[in-house]
Amino acid sequence: ATPILTIKLVLLGESAVGKSSIVLRFVSDDFRESREPTIGAAFLTKRIIRDDKVIKFEIWDTAGQERFAPLAPMYYRNAQAALVVFDVTDDGSFHKAQDWIQELHEKVGDNIVIALVGNKIDLLNIQGENSNRAVKEAELQNLCKRENLLYFEASAKTGENIHEIFQKLGQKIPYP
Ligand code: GDP
Ligand code: MG
C-alpha cells in the first residue's frame, strides 16, 4: 500500500489577512471576493503526492474567533505545521504575525514547522512599483532567520505560490 503521511496544519494570523482564502485556493482552487468570516469550514483535508508517497494535510482553519477570543488548546494540539499569514500591504498584520509565532512557541513548543506567508501580493503594484508594500525586506529577513521560518509571498486571489507553500511544508516533515 502507498504510505500516507498525515500532517496536522493550523492557520494563524489576524482576521481578514486571507487565511480561509488560502485554504479555499489550495483545497478547491477557488476564490471569493467577499467571504463571511464565520462561514469558512473549520476543518478540511487535502492529499498531495510527494516522491510517490501520499501526504494528507489535515487543515485547521479558524472560524473567525481570532478576532475576539483565544484559540482553544485543541486547535494547537499535536500540530506539526503552521501557516502564519499576514497581508503584505498591512504593517499591523505583520506585527500581529509575530505575536502568533510567540503563541505557537508557548502552546506547541519548537517541534513544529512554521511558514510565514505574506498574502495579497496581487495588491502590491496597483499604483506603481511596489508602492503598497508595507513591510521592510530587512525586517522580514530578520524575523525569518531568528525564528527559523519558511517564507512565502502569495496571492489566494491569483493562486500565485499557494501550492508551493504546501509542497515545501510537506517536504520539511519526515516520514515516521
Ligand atoms: P481570514 O479572516 O484571514 O480567513 O480572511 P479571508 O480569507 O476571509 O479574506 C478576507 C478578505 O480578503 C476577503 O474579502 C477575501 O476575498 C480577501 N482576500 C483574501 N486573499 C486575498 C488575496 O490574495 N488578494 C486579494 N486582493 N484579496 C484577498
Ligand atoms: Mg477565515
mmCIF file with all atom_site columns, C-alpha atoms and ligand atoms in Angstrom:
data_model
loop_
_atom_site.group_PDB
_atom_site.id
_atom_site.type_symbol
_atom_site.label_atom_id
_atom_site.label_alt_id
_atom_site.label_comp_id
_atom_site.label_asym_id
_atom_site.label_entity_id
_atom_site.label_seq_id
_atom_site.pdbx_PDB_ins_code
_atom_site.Cartn_x
_atom_site.Cartn_y
_atom_site.Cartn_z
_atom_site.occupancy
_atom_site.B_iso_or_equiv
_atom_site.pdbx_formal_charge
_atom_site.auth_seq_id
_atom_site.auth_comp_id
_atom_site.auth_asym_id
_atom_site.auth_atom_id
_atom_site.pdbx_PDB_model_num
ATOM   1   C  CA  . ALA A 1 1   ? 0.000   0.000  0.000  1.00 0.00 ? 1   ALA A CA  1
ATOM   2   C  CA  . THR A 1 2   ? 1.095   3.572  -0.558 1.00 0.00 ? 2   THR A CA  1
ATOM   3   C  CA  . PRO A 1 3   ? 2.357   5.087  2.698  1.00 0.00 ? 3   PRO A CA  1
ATOM   4   C  CA  . ILE A 1 4   ? 0.399   8.068  3.928  1.00 0.00 ? 4   ILE A CA  1
ATOM   5   C  CA  . LEU A 1 5   ? 1.941   10.825 5.989  1.00 0.00 ? 5   LEU A CA  1
ATOM   6   C  CA  . THR A 1 6   ? -0.715  12.790 7.861  1.00 0.00 ? 6   THR A CA  1
ATOM   7   C  CA  . ILE A 1 7   ? 0.194   16.358 8.768  1.00 0.00 ? 7   ILE A CA  1
ATOM   8   C  CA  . LYS A 1 8   ? -1.917  18.485 11.075 1.00 0.00 ? 8   LYS A CA  1
ATOM   9   C  CA  . LEU A 1 9   ? -1.581  22.074 9.892  1.00 0.00 ? 9   LEU A CA  1
ATOM   10  C  CA  . VAL A 1 10  ? -3.017  25.121 11.673 1.00 0.00 ? 10  VAL A CA  1
ATOM   11  C  CA  . LEU A 1 11  ? -3.783  28.555 10.222 1.00 0.00 ? 11  LEU A CA  1
ATOM   12  C  CA  . LEU A 1 12  ? -2.923  31.633 12.272 1.00 0.00 ? 12  LEU A CA  1
ATOM   13  C  CA  . GLY A 1 13  ? -2.973  35.349 11.636 1.00 0.00 ? 13  GLY A CA  1
ATOM   14  C  CA  . GLU A 1 14  ? -5.026  38.465 12.003 1.00 0.00 ? 14  GLU A CA  1
ATOM   15  C  CA  . SER A 1 15  ? -8.612  38.484 10.829 1.00 0.00 ? 15  SER A CA  1
ATOM   16  C  CA  . ALA A 1 16  ? -9.081  39.264 7.098  1.00 0.00 ? 16  ALA A CA  1
ATOM   17  C  CA  . VAL A 1 17  ? -5.479  38.588 6.004  1.00 0.00 ? 17  VAL A CA  1
ATOM   18  C  CA  . GLY A 1 18  ? -6.740  35.738 3.818  1.00 0.00 ? 18  GLY A CA  1
ATOM   19  C  CA  . LYS A 1 19  ? -6.300  32.546 5.861  1.00 0.00 ? 19  LYS A CA  1
ATOM   20  C  CA  . SER A 1 20  ? -9.564  30.959 4.710  1.00 0.00 ? 20  SER A CA  1
ATOM   21  C  CA  . SER A 1 21  ? -8.935  32.145 1.158  1.00 0.00 ? 21  SER A CA  1
ATOM   22  C  CA  . ILE A 1 22  ? -5.546  30.388 1.094  1.00 0.00 ? 22  ILE A CA  1
ATOM   23  C  CA  . VAL A 1 23  ? -7.207  27.168 2.242  1.00 0.00 ? 23  VAL A CA  1
ATOM   24  C  CA  . LEU A 1 24  ? -10.009 27.528 -0.313 1.00 0.00 ? 24  LEU A CA  1
ATOM   25  C  CA  . ARG A 1 25  ? -7.482  28.103 -3.112 1.00 0.00 ? 25  ARG A CA  1
ATOM   26  C  CA  . PHE A 1 26  ? -5.377  25.122 -2.045 1.00 0.00 ? 26  PHE A CA  1
ATOM   27  C  CA  . VAL A 1 27  ? -8.240  22.683 -1.459 1.00 0.00 ? 27  VAL A CA  1
ATOM   28  C  CA  . SER A 1 28  ? -10.721 23.752 -4.184 1.00 0.00 ? 28  SER A CA  1
ATOM   29  C  CA  . ASP A 1 29  ? -8.743  26.071 -6.480 1.00 0.00 ? 29  ASP A CA  1
ATOM   30  C  CA  . ASP A 1 30  ? -11.393 28.725 -5.924 1.00 0.00 ? 30  ASP A CA  1
ATOM   31  C  CA  . PHE A 1 31  ? -11.565 32.337 -4.679 1.00 0.00 ? 31  PHE A CA  1
ATOM   32  C  CA  . ARG A 1 32  ? -14.350 34.620 -3.400 1.00 0.00 ? 32  ARG A CA  1
ATOM   33  C  CA  . GLU A 1 33  ? -14.039 38.392 -3.226 1.00 0.00 ? 33  GLU A CA  1
ATOM   34  C  CA  . SER A 1 34  ? -16.167 38.583 -0.140 1.00 0.00 ? 34  SER A CA  1
ATOM   35  C  CA  . ARG A 1 35  ? -16.318 35.897 2.499  1.00 0.00 ? 35  ARG A CA  1
ATOM   36  C  CA  . GLU A 1 36  ? -18.274 35.791 5.690  1.00 0.00 ? 36  GLU A CA  1
ATOM   37  C  CA  . PRO A 1 37  ? -15.624 35.275 8.368  1.00 0.00 ? 37  PRO A CA  1
ATOM   38  C  CA  . THR A 1 38  ? -17.823 32.860 10.302 1.00 0.00 ? 38  THR A CA  1
ATOM   39  C  CA  . ILE A 1 39  ? -18.754 30.682 7.336  1.00 0.00 ? 39  ILE A CA  1
ATOM   40  C  CA  . GLY A 1 40  ? -15.468 29.005 6.446  1.00 0.00 ? 40  GLY A CA  1
ATOM   41  C  CA  . ALA A 1 41  ? -15.277 25.336 7.291  1.00 0.00 ? 41  ALA A CA  1
ATOM   42  C  CA  . ALA A 1 42  ? -13.030 24.848 10.306 1.00 0.00 ? 42  ALA A CA  1
ATOM   43  C  CA  . PHE A 1 43  ? -11.550 21.543 9.206  1.00 0.00 ? 43  PHE A CA  1
ATOM   44  C  CA  . LEU A 1 44  ? -10.564 20.402 5.699  1.00 0.00 ? 44  LEU A CA  1
ATOM   45  C  CA  . THR A 1 45  ? -8.321  17.710 4.302  1.00 0.00 ? 45  THR A CA  1
ATOM   46  C  CA  . LYS A 1 46  ? -6.301  17.588 1.108  1.00 0.00 ? 46  LYS A CA  1
ATOM   47  C  CA  . ARG A 1 47  ? -3.940  14.994 -0.266 1.00 0.00 ? 47  ARG A CA  1
ATOM   48  C  CA  . ILE A 1 48  ? -0.825  15.740 -2.292 1.00 0.00 ? 48  ILE A CA  1
ATOM   49  C  CA  . ILE A 1 49  ? 1.853   13.481 -3.707 1.00 0.00 ? 49  ILE A CA  1
ATOM   50  C  CA  . ARG A 1 50  ? 5.497   13.646 -2.667 1.00 0.00 ? 50  ARG A CA  1
ATOM   51  C  CA  . ASP A 1 51  ? 8.070   11.198 -4.088 1.00 0.00 ? 51  ASP A CA  1
ATOM   52  C  CA  . ASP A 1 52  ? 5.379   8.635  -4.970 1.00 0.00 ? 52  ASP A CA  1
ATOM   53  C  CA  . LYS A 1 53  ? 4.009   8.883  -1.458 1.00 0.00 ? 53  LYS A CA  1
ATOM   54  C  CA  . VAL A 1 54  ? 0.837   10.493 -0.222 1.00 0.00 ? 54  VAL A CA  1
ATOM   55  C  CA  . ILE A 1 55  ? 0.758   13.407 2.188  1.00 0.00 ? 55  ILE A CA  1
ATOM   56  C  CA  . LYS A 1 56  ? -2.598  14.065 3.776  1.00 0.00 ? 56  LYS A CA  1
ATOM   57  C  CA  . PHE A 1 57  ? -2.983  17.563 5.203  1.00 0.00 ? 57  PHE A CA  1
ATOM   58  C  CA  . GLU A 1 58  ? -5.496  17.975 7.997  1.00 0.00 ? 58  GLU A CA  1
ATOM   59  C  CA  . ILE A 1 59  ? -6.058  21.705 7.861  1.00 0.00 ? 59  ILE A CA  1
ATOM   60  C  CA  . TRP A 1 60  ? -7.483  23.578 10.844 1.00 0.00 ? 60  TRP A CA  1
ATOM   61  C  CA  . ASP A 1 61  ? -8.816  26.995 9.934  1.00 0.00 ? 61  ASP A CA  1
ATOM   62  C  CA  . THR A 1 62  ? -10.313 29.398 12.428 1.00 0.00 ? 62  THR A CA  1
ATOM   63  C  CA  . ALA A 1 63  ? -13.981 30.259 12.149 1.00 0.00 ? 63  ALA A CA  1
ATOM   64  C  CA  . GLY A 1 64  ? -13.158 33.923 12.740 1.00 0.00 ? 64  GLY A CA  1
ATOM   65  C  CA  . GLN A 1 65  ? -12.828 33.641 16.525 1.00 0.00 ? 65  GLN A CA  1
ATOM   66  C  CA  . GLU A 1 66  ? -9.272  35.042 16.387 1.00 0.00 ? 66  GLU A CA  1
ATOM   67  C  CA  . ARG A 1 67  ? -10.923 38.473 16.314 1.00 0.00 ? 67  ARG A CA  1
ATOM   68  C  CA  . PHE A 1 68  ? -12.357 38.248 19.796 1.00 0.00 ? 68  PHE A CA  1
ATOM   69  C  CA  . ALA A 1 69  ? -11.252 35.124 21.643 1.00 0.00 ? 69  ALA A CA  1
ATOM   70  C  CA  . PRO A 1 70  ? -8.197  32.963 22.191 1.00 0.00 ? 70  PRO A CA  1
ATOM   71  C  CA  . LEU A 1 71  ? -7.984  29.792 20.132 1.00 0.00 ? 71  LEU A CA  1
ATOM   72  C  CA  . ALA A 1 72  ? -8.814  26.602 22.001 1.00 0.00 ? 72  ALA A CA  1
ATOM   73  C  CA  . PRO A 1 73  ? -5.954  24.353 23.164 1.00 0.00 ? 73  PRO A CA  1
ATOM   74  C  CA  . MET A 1 74  ? -7.218  21.553 20.896 1.00 0.00 ? 74  MET A CA  1
ATOM   75  C  CA  . TYR A 1 75  ? -6.587  23.840 17.930 1.00 0.00 ? 75  TYR A CA  1
ATOM   76  C  CA  . TYR A 1 76  ? -2.839  23.679 18.572 1.00 0.00 ? 76  TYR A CA  1
ATOM   77  C  CA  . ARG A 1 77  ? -2.604  20.173 19.983 1.00 0.00 ? 77  ARG A CA  1
ATOM   78  C  CA  . ASN A 1 78  ? -0.174  17.942 18.023 1.00 0.00 ? 78  ASN A CA  1
ATOM   79  C  CA  . ALA A 1 79  ? 0.105   20.407 15.155 1.00 0.00 ? 79  ALA A CA  1
ATOM   80  C  CA  . GLN A 1 80  ? 3.178   19.596 13.027 1.00 0.00 ? 80  GLN A CA  1
ATOM   81  C  CA  . ALA A 1 81  ? 2.928   22.601 10.726 1.00 0.00 ? 81  ALA A CA  1
ATOM   82  C  CA  . ALA A 1 82  ? 1.581   26.137 10.864 1.00 0.00 ? 82  ALA A CA  1
ATOM   83  C  CA  . LEU A 1 83  ? 0.890   28.857 8.342  1.00 0.00 ? 83  LEU A CA  1
ATOM   84  C  CA  . VAL A 1 84  ? 1.182   32.265 9.944  1.00 0.00 ? 84  VAL A CA  1
ATOM   85  C  CA  . VAL A 1 85  ? -0.386  34.685 7.500  1.00 0.00 ? 85  VAL A CA  1
ATOM   86  C  CA  . PHE A 1 86  ? -0.147  38.452 7.139  1.00 0.00 ? 86  PHE A CA  1
ATOM   87  C  CA  . ASP A 1 87  ? -1.211  40.935 4.466  1.00 0.00 ? 87  ASP A CA  1
ATOM   88  C  CA  . VAL A 1 88  ? 1.812   42.419 2.636  1.00 0.00 ? 88  VAL A CA  1
ATOM   89  C  CA  . THR A 1 89  ? 0.018   45.768 2.392  1.00 0.00 ? 89  THR A CA  1
ATOM   90  C  CA  . ASP A 1 90  ? -0.728  45.966 6.132  1.00 0.00 ? 90  ASP A CA  1
ATOM   91  C  CA  . ASP A 1 91  ? 2.103   46.512 8.616  1.00 0.00 ? 91  ASP A CA  1
ATOM   92  C  CA  . GLY A 1 92  ? -0.180  45.892 11.589 1.00 0.00 ? 92  GLY A CA  1
ATOM   93  C  CA  . SER A 1 93  ? -0.940  42.397 10.377 1.00 0.00 ? 93  SER A CA  1
ATOM   94  C  CA  . PHE A 1 94  ? 2.811   41.697 10.171 1.00 0.00 ? 94  PHE A CA  1
ATOM   95  C  CA  . HIS A 1 95  ? 3.293   42.693 13.797 1.00 0.00 ? 95  HIS A CA  1
ATOM   96  C  CA  . LYS A 1 96  ? 0.342   40.538 14.711 1.00 0.00 ? 96  LYS A CA  1
ATOM   97  C  CA  . ALA A 1 97  ? 2.009   37.625 12.900 1.00 0.00 ? 97  ALA A CA  1
ATOM   98  C  CA  . GLN A 1 98  ? 4.971   37.945 15.259 1.00 0.00 ? 98  GLN A CA  1
ATOM   99  C  CA  . ASP A 1 99  ? 2.587   37.616 18.221 1.00 0.00 ? 99  ASP A CA  1
ATOM   100 C  CA  . TRP A 1 100 ? 1.125   34.461 16.693 1.00 0.00 ? 100 TRP A CA  1
ATOM   101 C  CA  . ILE A 1 101 ? 4.594   32.975 16.319 1.00 0.00 ? 101 ILE A CA  1
ATOM   102 C  CA  . GLN A 1 102 ? 5.192   33.600 20.045 1.00 0.00 ? 102 GLN A CA  1
ATOM   103 C  CA  . GLU A 1 103 ? 1.858   31.991 20.794 1.00 0.00 ? 103 GLU A CA  1
ATOM   104 C  CA  . LEU A 1 104 ? 2.900   28.922 18.802 1.00 0.00 ? 104 LEU A CA  1
ATOM   105 C  CA  . HIS A 1 105 ? 6.144   28.606 20.758 1.00 0.00 ? 105 HIS A CA  1
ATOM   106 C  CA  . GLU A 1 106 ? 4.200   28.771 24.014 1.00 0.00 ? 106 GLU A CA  1
ATOM   107 C  CA  . LYS A 1 107 ? 1.451   26.356 23.016 1.00 0.00 ? 107 LYS A CA  1
ATOM   108 C  CA  . VAL A 1 108 ? 3.279   23.867 20.780 1.00 0.00 ? 108 VAL A CA  1
ATOM   109 C  CA  . GLY A 1 109 ? 6.994   24.270 21.540 1.00 0.00 ? 109 GLY A CA  1
ATOM   110 C  CA  . ASP A 1 110 ? 9.708   24.167 18.905 1.00 0.00 ? 110 ASP A CA  1
ATOM   111 C  CA  . ASN A 1 111 ? 8.751   20.889 17.279 1.00 0.00 ? 111 ASN A CA  1
ATOM   112 C  CA  . ILE A 1 112 ? 6.668   22.467 14.523 1.00 0.00 ? 112 ILE A CA  1
ATOM   113 C  CA  . VAL A 1 113 ? 7.452   23.679 11.013 1.00 0.00 ? 113 VAL A CA  1
ATOM   114 C  CA  . ILE A 1 114 ? 6.293   27.260 10.586 1.00 0.00 ? 114 ILE A CA  1
ATOM   115 C  CA  . ALA A 1 115 ? 5.757   29.024 7.275  1.00 0.00 ? 115 ALA A CA  1
ATOM   116 C  CA  . LEU A 1 116 ? 5.238   32.765 7.305  1.00 0.00 ? 116 LEU A CA  1
ATOM   117 C  CA  . VAL A 1 117 ? 3.024   33.799 4.389  1.00 0.00 ? 117 VAL A CA  1
ATOM   118 C  CA  . GLY A 1 118 ? 2.786   37.349 3.062  1.00 0.00 ? 118 GLY A CA  1
ATOM   119 C  CA  . ASN A 1 119 ? -0.562  37.185 1.278  1.00 0.00 ? 119 ASN A CA  1
ATOM   120 C  CA  . LYS A 1 120 ? -2.304  39.567 -1.205 1.00 0.00 ? 120 LYS A CA  1
ATOM   121 C  CA  . ILE A 1 121 ? 0.765   40.241 -3.378 1.00 0.00 ? 121 ILE A CA  1
ATOM   122 C  CA  . ASP A 1 122 ? -1.678  40.968 -6.217 1.00 0.00 ? 122 ASP A CA  1
ATOM   123 C  CA  . LEU A 1 123 ? -2.295  44.312 -4.436 1.00 0.00 ? 123 LEU A CA  1
ATOM   124 C  CA  . LEU A 1 124 ? 1.361   45.389 -4.383 1.00 0.00 ? 124 LEU A CA  1
ATOM   125 C  CA  . ASN A 1 125 ? 1.734   47.138 -7.689 1.00 0.00 ? 125 ASN A CA  1
ATOM   126 C  CA  . ILE A 1 126 ? -1.570  48.831 -8.209 1.00 0.00 ? 126 ILE A CA  1
ATOM   127 C  CA  . GLN A 1 127 ? -0.177  52.376 -8.064 1.00 0.00 ? 127 GLN A CA  1
ATOM   128 C  CA  . GLY A 1 128 ? 3.336   51.825 -9.312 1.00 0.00 ? 128 GLY A CA  1
ATOM   129 C  CA  . GLU A 1 129 ? 6.440   49.912 -8.351 1.00 0.00 ? 129 GLU A CA  1
ATOM   130 C  CA  . ASN A 1 130 ? 5.766   48.095 -5.072 1.00 0.00 ? 130 ASN A CA  1
ATOM   131 C  CA  . SER A 1 131 ? 4.062   51.208 -3.700 1.00 0.00 ? 131 SER A CA  1
ATOM   132 C  CA  . ASN A 1 132 ? 1.750   49.254 -1.435 1.00 0.00 ? 132 ASN A CA  1
ATOM   133 C  CA  . ARG A 1 133 ? 4.395   47.135 0.266  1.00 0.00 ? 133 ARG A CA  1
ATOM   134 C  CA  . ALA A 1 134 ? 4.089   47.801 3.990  1.00 0.00 ? 134 ALA A CA  1
ATOM   135 C  CA  . VAL A 1 135 ? 6.825   45.596 5.471  1.00 0.00 ? 135 VAL A CA  1
ATOM   136 C  CA  . LYS A 1 136 ? 10.542  46.150 5.010  1.00 0.00 ? 136 LYS A CA  1
ATOM   137 C  CA  . GLU A 1 137 ? 12.572  43.338 3.471  1.00 0.00 ? 137 GLU A CA  1
ATOM   138 C  CA  . ALA A 1 138 ? 15.208  43.541 6.230  1.00 0.00 ? 138 ALA A CA  1
ATOM   139 C  CA  . GLU A 1 139 ? 12.599  43.227 8.945  1.00 0.00 ? 139 GLU A CA  1
ATOM   140 C  CA  . LEU A 1 140 ? 11.201  40.129 7.259  1.00 0.00 ? 140 LEU A CA  1
ATOM   141 C  CA  . GLN A 1 141 ? 14.618  38.544 6.855  1.00 0.00 ? 141 GLN A CA  1
ATOM   142 C  CA  . ASN A 1 142 ? 15.494  39.175 10.496 1.00 0.00 ? 142 ASN A CA  1
ATOM   143 C  CA  . LEU A 1 143 ? 12.318  37.542 11.717 1.00 0.00 ? 143 LEU A CA  1
ATOM   144 C  CA  . CYS A 1 144 ? 12.638  34.521 9.436  1.00 0.00 ? 144 CYS A CA  1
ATOM   145 C  CA  . LYS A 1 145 ? 16.243  33.953 10.460 1.00 0.00 ? 145 LYS A CA  1
ATOM   146 C  CA  . ARG A 1 146 ? 15.579  34.420 14.167 1.00 0.00 ? 146 ARG A CA  1
ATOM   147 C  CA  . GLU A 1 147 ? 12.543  32.126 14.203 1.00 0.00 ? 147 GLU A CA  1
ATOM   148 C  CA  . ASN A 1 148 ? 13.738  29.666 11.543 1.00 0.00 ? 148 ASN A CA  1
ATOM   149 C  CA  . LEU A 1 149 ? 10.700  30.233 9.330  1.00 0.00 ? 149 LEU A CA  1
ATOM   150 C  CA  . LEU A 1 150 ? 9.993   29.300 5.754  1.00 0.00 ? 150 LEU A CA  1
ATOM   151 C  CA  . TYR A 1 151 ? 8.827   32.428 3.942  1.00 0.00 ? 151 TYR A CA  1
ATOM   152 C  CA  . PHE A 1 152 ? 6.448   32.760 1.015  1.00 0.00 ? 152 PHE A CA  1
ATOM   153 C  CA  . GLU A 1 153 ? 4.744   35.643 -0.707 1.00 0.00 ? 153 GLU A CA  1
ATOM   154 C  CA  . ALA A 1 154 ? 1.489   34.553 -2.260 1.00 0.00 ? 154 ALA A CA  1
ATOM   155 C  CA  . SER A 1 155 ? -1.928  35.518 -3.504 1.00 0.00 ? 155 SER A CA  1
ATOM   156 C  CA  . ALA A 1 156 ? -5.011  33.472 -2.768 1.00 0.00 ? 156 ALA A CA  1
ATOM   157 C  CA  . LYS A 1 157 ? -6.727  35.632 -5.374 1.00 0.00 ? 157 LYS A CA  1
ATOM   158 C  CA  . THR A 1 158 ? -4.480  34.750 -8.321 1.00 0.00 ? 158 THR A CA  1
ATOM   159 C  CA  . GLY A 1 159 ? -3.267  31.451 -6.865 1.00 0.00 ? 159 GLY A CA  1
ATOM   160 C  CA  . GLU A 1 160 ? 0.362   32.516 -7.120 1.00 0.00 ? 160 GLU A CA  1
ATOM   161 C  CA  . ASN A 1 161 ? 2.617   30.386 -4.880 1.00 0.00 ? 161 ASN A CA  1
ATOM   162 C  CA  . ILE A 1 162 ? -0.245  28.756 -2.957 1.00 0.00 ? 162 ILE A CA  1
ATOM   163 C  CA  . HIS A 1 163 ? 0.555   25.147 -3.881 1.00 0.00 ? 163 HIS A CA  1
ATOM   164 C  CA  . GLU A 1 164 ? 4.273   25.775 -3.396 1.00 0.00 ? 164 GLU A CA  1
ATOM   165 C  CA  . ILE A 1 165 ? 3.649   26.608 0.273  1.00 0.00 ? 165 ILE A CA  1
ATOM   166 C  CA  . PHE A 1 166 ? 2.118   23.216 0.961  1.00 0.00 ? 166 PHE A CA  1
ATOM   167 C  CA  . GLN A 1 167 ? 4.616   21.308 -1.198 1.00 0.00 ? 167 GLN A CA  1
ATOM   168 C  CA  . LYS A 1 168 ? 7.556   22.856 0.685  1.00 0.00 ? 168 LYS A CA  1
ATOM   169 C  CA  . LEU A 1 169 ? 5.957   22.246 4.059  1.00 0.00 ? 169 LEU A CA  1
ATOM   170 C  CA  . GLY A 1 170 ? 5.320   18.647 3.070  1.00 0.00 ? 170 GLY A CA  1
ATOM   171 C  CA  . GLN A 1 171 ? 8.977   18.223 2.173  1.00 0.00 ? 171 GLN A CA  1
ATOM   172 C  CA  . LYS A 1 172 ? 10.112  19.558 5.543  1.00 0.00 ? 172 LYS A CA  1
ATOM   173 C  CA  . ILE A 1 173 ? 8.306   16.931 7.584  1.00 0.00 ? 173 ILE A CA  1
ATOM   174 C  CA  . PRO A 1 174 ? 9.908   13.491 7.559  1.00 0.00 ? 174 PRO A CA  1
ATOM   175 C  CA  . TYR A 1 175 ? 8.027   10.229 7.239  1.00 0.00 ? 175 TYR A CA  1
ATOM   176 C  CA  . PRO A 1 176 ? 7.973   8.471  10.591 1.00 0.00 ? 176 PRO A CA  1
HETATM 177 P  P1  . GDP B 2 .   ? -9.360  35.422 7.054  1.00 0.00 ? 1   GDP B P1  1
HETATM 178 O  O1  . GDP B 2 .   ? -10.200 36.195 8.019  1.00 0.00 ? 1   GDP B O1  1
HETATM 179 O  O2  . GDP B 2 .   ? -7.894  35.556 7.401  1.00 0.00 ? 1   GDP B O2  1
HETATM 180 O  O3  . GDP B 2 .   ? -9.764  33.991 6.909  1.00 0.00 ? 1   GDP B O3  1
HETATM 181 O  O4  . GDP B 2 .   ? -9.502  36.143 5.619  1.00 0.00 ? 1   GDP B O4  1
HETATM 182 P  P2  . GDP B 2 .   ? -10.448 35.738 4.390  1.00 0.00 ? 1   GDP B P2  1
HETATM 183 O  O5  . GDP B 2 .   ? -9.900  34.563 3.668  1.00 0.00 ? 1   GDP B O5  1
HETATM 184 O  O6  . GDP B 2 .   ? -11.846 35.642 4.876  1.00 0.00 ? 1   GDP B O6  1
HETATM 185 O  O7  . GDP B 2 .   ? -10.259 37.004 3.422  1.00 0.00 ? 1   GDP B O7  1
HETATM 186 C  C1  . GDP B 2 .   ? -10.589 38.316 3.851  1.00 0.00 ? 1   GDP B C1  1
HETATM 187 C  C2  . GDP B 2 .   ? -10.825 39.195 2.632  1.00 0.00 ? 1   GDP B C2  1
HETATM 188 O  O8  . GDP B 2 .   ? -9.612  39.339 1.882  1.00 0.00 ? 1   GDP B O8  1
HETATM 189 C  C3  . GDP B 2 .   ? -11.866 38.635 1.647  1.00 0.00 ? 1   GDP B C3  1
HETATM 190 O  O9  . GDP B 2 .   ? -12.614 39.696 1.124  1.00 0.00 ? 1   GDP B O9  1
HETATM 191 C  C4  . GDP B 2 .   ? -11.013 37.994 0.566  1.00 0.00 ? 1   GDP B C4  1
HETATM 192 O  O10 . GDP B 2 .   ? -11.664 37.965 -0.684 1.00 0.00 ? 1   GDP B O10 1
HETATM 193 C  C5  . GDP B 2 .   ? -9.797  38.917 0.533  1.00 0.00 ? 1   GDP B C5  1
HETATM 194 N  N1  . GDP B 2 .   ? -8.568  38.237 0.095  1.00 0.00 ? 1   GDP B N1  1
HETATM 195 C  C6  . GDP B 2 .   ? -8.062  37.076 0.570  1.00 0.00 ? 1   GDP B C6  1
HETATM 196 N  N2  . GDP B 2 .   ? -6.924  36.744 -0.062 1.00 0.00 ? 1   GDP B N2  1
HETATM 197 C  C7  . GDP B 2 .   ? -6.686  37.728 -0.963 1.00 0.00 ? 1   GDP B C7  1
HETATM 198 C  C8  . GDP B 2 .   ? -5.644  37.967 -1.932 1.00 0.00 ? 1   GDP B C8  1
HETATM 199 O  O11 . GDP B 2 .   ? -4.677  37.199 -2.110 1.00 0.00 ? 1   GDP B O11 1
HETATM 200 N  N3  . GDP B 2 .   ? -5.745  39.121 -2.661 1.00 0.00 ? 1   GDP B N3  1
HETATM 201 C  C9  . GDP B 2 .   ? -6.774  39.990 -2.502 1.00 0.00 ? 1   GDP B C9  1
HETATM 202 N  N4  . GDP B 2 .   ? -6.780  41.080 -3.284 1.00 0.00 ? 1   GDP B N4  1
HETATM 203 N  N5  . GDP B 2 .   ? -7.775  39.795 -1.631 1.00 0.00 ? 1   GDP B N5  1
HETATM 204 C  C10 . GDP B 2 .   ? -7.724  38.678 -0.859 1.00 0.00 ? 1   GDP B C10 1
HETATM 205 MG MG  . MG  B 3 .   ? -11.195 32.924 7.983  1.00 0.00 ? 2   MG  B MG  1
#
